[in-house]
């Protein structure tokens, strides 16, 4: 069995874990983006792709994308990842402001559609 080393450890209310990895480290897969998500109350599936070529259809350039991975994770863990990502963006805000400004309207519009559930009802 491969030797494991501790990479990170957290102890907080409702979040206690030790993150381990083998000597070889984790597998890494580069992707150019995501194309579609299925969002459910229990899991979220995200399709990740790489761009492989650009095909012309008349005067229109069409990006040819190869689906390389479908990431499936529990919805609550996905939301935790979102919070962690936003926290990381804040820590590295110098280069992020321009990108956030470009996407701000779309982000705020998407967030405005999310509201609290009525007690006893799941959206």
Coordinates of C-alpha atoms in Angstrom, one line a residue:
X1 CA 0.0 0.0 0.0
X2 CA 1.3 3.5 -0.9
X3 CA 2.5 5.7 1.9
X4 CA 0.1 8.6 2.7
X5 CA 0.9 12.0 3.9
X6 CA -1.2 14.7 5.6
X7 CA -1.8 17.7 3.2
X8 CA -4.4 19.6 5.2
X9 CA -6.4 19.4 8.4
X10 CA -9.5 21.3 9.5
X11 CA -11.4 21.3 12.8
X12 CA -14.5 23.5 12.7
X13 CA -18.1 23.1 13.8
X14 CA -19.6 20.8 11.2
X15 CA -16.4 20.5 9.2
X16 CA -13.7 18.2 10.5
X17 CA -11.4 16.4 8.2
X18 CA -7.8 15.3 7.4
X19 CA -6.8 15.5 3.7
X20 CA -4.3 12.8 2.8
X21 CA -2.5 12.0 -0.5
X22 CA -0.1 9.4 -1.7
X23 CA 3.6 10.1 -2.5
X24 CA 2.6 10.2 -6.2
X25 CA 0.1 13.0 -5.5
X26 CA -3.4 13.3 -6.9
X27 CA -4.3 12.8 -10.6
X28 CA -4.7 16.1 -12.4
X29 CA -6.9 16.7 -15.5
X30 CA -6.8 20.0 -17.3
X31 CA -10.1 21.2 -18.7
X32 CA -11.1 24.3 -20.7
X33 CA -14.5 24.7 -19.1
X34 CA -17.8 23.1 -18.3
X35 CA -20.7 22.5 -20.7
X36 CA -23.9 21.8 -18.8
X37 CA -24.9 20.9 -15.3
X38 CA -27.6 18.7 -13.9
X39 CA -28.6 20.1 -10.5
X40 CA -30.5 18.0 -8.0
X41 CA -31.3 18.1 -4.4
X42 CA -28.9 15.2 -3.7
X43 CA -26.2 15.5 -6.4
X44 CA -24.8 17.9 -9.0
X45 CA -23.3 16.6 -12.3
X46 CA -21.0 18.9 -14.2
X47 CA -19.7 18.1 -17.7
X48 CA -16.1 19.2 -18.2
X49 CA -14.5 19.6 -21.6
X50 CA -11.4 20.5 -23.6
X51 CA -11.5 22.5 -26.8
X52 CA -10.1 20.4 -29.6
X53 CA -10.6 22.5 -32.7
X54 CA -12.6 25.3 -34.3
X55 CA -14.8 24.4 -37.2
X56 CA -16.2 27.0 -39.5
X57 CA -19.9 26.9 -40.4
X58 CA -20.1 29.6 -43.1
X59 CA -19.0 32.8 -41.3
X60 CA -19.5 31.3 -37.8
X61 CA -16.7 29.8 -35.8
X62 CA -17.9 26.7 -33.8
X63 CA -15.7 25.5 -30.9
X64 CA -15.5 21.7 -31.0
X65 CA -15.4 20.4 -27.4
X66 CA -14.5 16.9 -26.2
X67 CA -16.3 15.9 -23.0
X68 CA -13.5 14.6 -20.8
X69 CA -15.0 14.2 -17.3
X70 CA -18.4 14.2 -15.7
X71 CA -17.9 15.4 -12.1
X72 CA -20.7 14.1 -9.8
X73 CA -20.7 15.3 -6.2
X74 CA -23.2 15.8 -3.4
X75 CA -25.1 19.1 -3.7
X76 CA -24.1 20.3 -0.2
X77 CA -20.4 19.5 -1.0
X78 CA -20.7 21.4 -4.3
X79 CA -22.1 24.5 -2.4
X80 CA -19.2 24.1 0.1
X81 CA -16.8 24.2 -2.9
X82 CA -18.6 27.4 -4.2
X83 CA -18.0 29.1 -0.8
X84 CA -14.4 27.9 -0.8
X85 CA -13.9 29.2 -4.3
X86 CA -15.4 32.6 -3.5
X87 CA -13.2 32.8 -0.4
X88 CA -10.1 32.0 -2.5
X89 CA -11.1 34.7 -5.0
X90 CA -11.3 37.2 -2.2
X91 CA -7.8 36.2 -1.0
X92 CA -6.4 36.8 -4.5
X93 CA -8.5 39.8 -5.4
X94 CA -5.9 41.8 -7.2
X95 CA -6.3 39.9 -10.5
X96 CA -9.9 38.9 -10.0
X97 CA -11.7 42.3 -10.0
X98 CA -11.7 42.6 -13.8
X99 CA -13.2 39.2 -14.3
X100 CA -15.8 39.7 -11.6
X101 CA -16.8 43.0 -13.2
X102 CA -17.2 41.3 -16.5
X103 CA -19.5 38.6 -15.0
X104 CA -21.1 40.6 -12.2
X105 CA -24.5 41.2 -13.9
X106 CA -24.9 37.5 -14.8
X107 CA -23.8 36.4 -11.3
X108 CA -26.2 38.8 -9.6
X109 CA -29.1 37.8 -11.9
X110 CA -28.5 34.1 -11.2
X111 CA -28.2 34.7 -7.4
X112 CA -31.4 36.8 -7.4
X113 CA -33.4 33.8 -8.5
X114 CA -32.4 31.8 -5.4
X115 CA -34.4 32.4 -2.2
X116 CA -35.1 30.5 1.0
X117 CA -37.3 27.5 0.9
X118 CA -40.6 27.4 2.7
X119 CA -40.4 25.3 5.8
X120 CA -41.1 21.7 5.0
X121 CA -40.9 22.3 1.2
X122 CA -37.9 21.5 -1.0
X123 CA -37.4 23.5 -4.2

